[in-house]
Amino acid sequence: THWRFFIKSRVFAAMDALGDAEQKSADVGDMLRRITAEFPQLVKSP
């Protein structure tokens, strides 16, 4: 039963990591939007 628990804990850890990554990328997107809103001169369109 030990290996089954180990696999289960690995799966949950991977799911947590995926959730964290999704949250971080969402935070980064919000941050970039805020920066571009506050400093439009930084984002120069070609």
mmCIF file of N, CA and C in Angstrom:
data_model
loop_
_atom_site.group_PDB
_atom_site.id
_atom_site.type_symbol
_atom_site.label_atom_id
_atom_site.label_comp_id
_atom_site.label_asym_id
_atom_site.label_seq_id
_atom_site.Cartn_x
_atom_site.Cartn_y
_atom_site.Cartn_z
ATOM 1 N N THR A 1 0.835 -1.210 0.000
ATOM 2 C CA THR A 1 0.000 0.000 0.000
ATOM 3 C C THR A 1 0.869 1.260 0.000
ATOM 4 N N HIS A 2 2.145 1.118 0.368
ATOM 5 C CA HIS A 2 3.009 2.299 0.420
ATOM 6 C C HIS A 2 3.178 2.934 -0.954
ATOM 7 N N TRP A 3 3.413 2.088 -1.958
ATOM 8 C CA TRP A 3 3.653 2.651 -3.303
ATOM 9 C C TRP A 3 2.408 3.335 -3.831
ATOM 10 N N ARG A 4 1.225 2.815 -3.448
ATOM 11 C CA ARG A 4 -0.011 3.427 -3.915
ATOM 12 C C ARG A 4 -0.167 4.829 -3.312
ATOM 13 N N PHE A 5 0.151 4.936 -2.009
ATOM 14 C CA PHE A 5 0.085 6.237 -1.357
ATOM 15 C C PHE A 5 1.105 7.192 -1.966
ATOM 16 N N PHE A 6 2.302 6.662 -2.273
ATOM 17 C CA PHE A 6 3.355 7.485 -2.860
ATOM 18 C C PHE A 6 2.905 8.037 -4.201
ATOM 19 N N ILE A 7 2.331 7.182 -5.055
ATOM 20 C CA ILE A 7 1.857 7.615 -6.371
ATOM 21 C C ILE A 7 0.753 8.663 -6.210
ATOM 22 N N LYS A 8 -0.154 8.404 -5.271
ATOM 23 C CA LYS A 8 -1.257 9.342 -5.060
ATOM 24 C C LYS A 8 -0.720 10.707 -4.628
ATOM 25 N N SER A 9 0.268 10.697 -3.711
ATOM 26 C CA SER A 9 0.820 11.967 -3.241
ATOM 27 C C SER A 9 1.563 12.680 -4.375
ATOM 28 N N ARG A 10 2.226 11.904 -5.253
ATOM 29 C CA ARG A 10 2.899 12.502 -6.408
ATOM 30 C C ARG A 10 1.887 13.174 -7.331
ATOM 31 N N VAL A 11 0.771 12.498 -7.583
ATOM 32 C CA VAL A 11 -0.258 13.045 -8.465
ATOM 33 C C VAL A 11 -0.822 14.333 -7.881
ATOM 34 N N PHE A 12 -1.100 14.338 -6.579
ATOM 35 C CA PHE A 12 -1.636 15.546 -5.954
ATOM 36 C C PHE A 12 -0.606 16.674 -6.005
ATOM 37 N N ALA A 13 0.666 16.339 -5.821
ATOM 38 C CA ALA A 13 1.705 17.363 -5.881
ATOM 39 C C ALA A 13 1.776 17.956 -7.278
ATOM 40 N N ALA A 14 1.671 17.105 -8.295
ATOM 41 C CA ALA A 14 1.704 17.593 -9.671
ATOM 42 C C ALA A 14 0.497 18.489 -9.952
ATOM 43 N N MET A 15 -0.671 18.088 -9.447
ATOM 44 C CA MET A 15 -1.872 18.905 -9.653
ATOM 45 C C MET A 15 -1.724 20.252 -8.957
ATOM 46 N N ASP A 16 -1.154 20.255 -7.753
ATOM 47 C CA ASP A 16 -0.913 21.511 -7.045
ATOM 48 C C ASP A 16 0.031 22.399 -7.837
ATOM 49 N N ALA A 17 1.100 21.801 -8.386
ATOM 50 C CA ALA A 17 2.069 22.578 -9.153
ATOM 51 C C ALA A 17 1.408 23.180 -10.381
ATOM 52 N N LEU A 18 0.557 22.410 -11.045
ATOM 53 C CA LEU A 18 -0.150 22.935 -12.214
ATOM 54 C C LEU A 18 -1.059 24.093 -11.819
ATOM 55 N N GLY A 19 -1.770 23.939 -10.710
ATOM 56 C CA GLY A 19 -2.642 25.009 -10.239
ATOM 57 C C GLY A 19 -1.848 26.266 -9.922
ATOM 58 N N ASP A 20 -0.682 26.092 -9.264
ATOM 59 C CA ASP A 20 0.163 27.239 -8.946
ATOM 60 C C ASP A 20 0.645 27.917 -10.220
ATOM 61 N N ALA A 21 1.040 27.114 -11.214
ATOM 62 C CA ALA A 21 1.539 27.683 -12.468
ATOM 63 C C ALA A 21 0.442 28.485 -13.161
ATOM 64 N N GLU A 22 -0.788 27.942 -13.172
ATOM 65 C CA GLU A 22 -1.888 28.667 -13.791
ATOM 66 C C GLU A 22 -2.137 29.981 -13.060
ATOM 67 N N GLN A 23 -2.107 29.938 -11.728
ATOM 68 C CA GLN A 23 -2.341 31.149 -10.946
ATOM 69 C C GLN A 23 -1.240 32.170 -11.194
ATOM 70 N N LYS A 24 0.031 31.705 -11.255
ATOM 71 C CA LYS A 24 1.147 32.626 -11.473
ATOM 72 C C LYS A 24 1.049 33.280 -12.847
ATOM 73 N N SER A 25 0.713 32.481 -13.878
ATOM 74 C CA SER A 25 0.625 33.067 -15.216
ATOM 75 C C SER A 25 -0.521 34.073 -15.273
ATOM 76 N N ALA A 26 -1.609 33.808 -14.541
ATOM 77 C CA ALA A 26 -2.711 34.770 -14.489
ATOM 78 C C ALA A 26 -2.253 36.047 -13.793
ATOM 79 N N ASP A 27 -1.495 35.896 -12.699
ATOM 80 C CA ASP A 27 -0.981 37.067 -11.987
ATOM 81 C C ASP A 27 -0.047 37.873 -12.875
ATOM 82 N N VAL A 28 0.817 37.183 -13.611
ATOM 83 C CA VAL A 28 1.751 37.874 -14.503
ATOM 84 C C VAL A 28 0.982 38.633 -15.576
ATOM 85 N N GLY A 29 -0.065 38.014 -16.121
ATOM 86 C CA GLY A 29 -0.881 38.685 -17.126
ATOM 87 C C GLY A 29 -1.517 39.946 -16.569
ATOM 88 N N ASP A 30 -2.046 39.855 -15.346
ATOM 89 C CA ASP A 30 -2.636 41.033 -14.704
ATOM 90 C C ASP A 30 -1.584 42.120 -14.510
ATOM 91 N N MET A 31 -0.389 41.712 -14.052
ATOM 92 C CA MET A 31 0.678 42.668 -13.814
ATOM 93 C C MET A 31 1.071 43.371 -15.110
ATOM 94 N N LEU A 32 1.213 42.591 -16.202
ATOM 95 C CA LEU A 32 1.570 43.192 -17.480
ATOM 96 C C LEU A 32 0.495 44.166 -17.949
ATOM 97 N N ARG A 33 -0.770 43.782 -17.795
ATOM 98 C CA ARG A 33 -1.856 44.689 -18.190
ATOM 99 C C ARG A 33 -1.807 45.976 -17.378
ATOM 100 N N ARG A 34 -1.542 45.859 -16.071
ATOM 101 C CA ARG A 34 -1.480 47.038 -15.213
ATOM 102 C C ARG A 34 -0.325 47.946 -15.642
ATOM 103 N N ILE A 35 0.831 47.324 -15.935
ATOM 104 C CA ILE A 35 1.998 48.101 -16.349
ATOM 105 C C ILE A 35 1.712 48.820 -17.670
ATOM 106 N N THR A 36 1.129 48.110 -18.618
ATOM 107 C CA THR A 36 0.866 48.737 -19.912
ATOM 108 C C THR A 36 -0.184 49.831 -19.772
ATOM 109 N N ALA A 37 -1.098 49.688 -18.819
ATOM 110 C CA ALA A 37 -2.110 50.718 -18.603
ATOM 111 C C ALA A 37 -1.483 51.959 -17.971
ATOM 112 N N GLU A 38 -0.543 51.745 -17.043
ATOM 113 C CA GLU A 38 0.061 52.878 -16.343
ATOM 114 C C GLU A 38 1.174 53.521 -17.166
ATOM 115 N N PHE A 39 1.866 52.724 -17.980
ATOM 116 C CA PHE A 39 2.991 53.256 -18.751
ATOM 117 C C PHE A 39 2.829 52.923 -20.230
ATOM 118 N N PRO A 40 1.857 53.528 -20.900
ATOM 119 C CA PRO A 40 1.645 53.206 -22.316
ATOM 120 C C PRO A 40 2.858 53.551 -23.175
ATOM 121 N N GLN A 41 3.688 54.493 -22.729
ATOM 122 C CA GLN A 41 4.856 54.855 -23.537
ATOM 123 C C GLN A 41 5.905 53.743 -23.545
ATOM 124 N N LEU A 42 5.815 52.816 -22.564
ATOM 125 C CA LEU A 42 6.749 51.694 -22.538
ATOM 126 C C LEU A 42 6.403 50.692 -23.643
ATOM 127 N N VAL A 43 5.124 50.636 -23.993
ATOM 128 C CA VAL A 43 4.682 49.679 -25.005
ATOM 129 C C VAL A 43 4.513 50.439 -26.320
ATOM 130 N N LYS A 44 5.593 50.496 -27.079
ATOM 131 C CA LYS A 44 5.536 51.232 -28.342
ATOM 132 C C LYS A 44 5.163 50.278 -29.472
ATOM 133 N N SER A 45 4.047 50.529 -30.105
ATOM 134 C CA SER A 45 3.647 49.695 -31.233
ATOM 135 C C SER A 45 4.492 50.056 -32.444
ATOM 136 N N PRO A 46 4.973 49.059 -33.159
ATOM 137 C CA PRO A 46 5.816 49.328 -34.336
ATOM 138 C C PRO A 46 5.015 49.979 -35.462
#
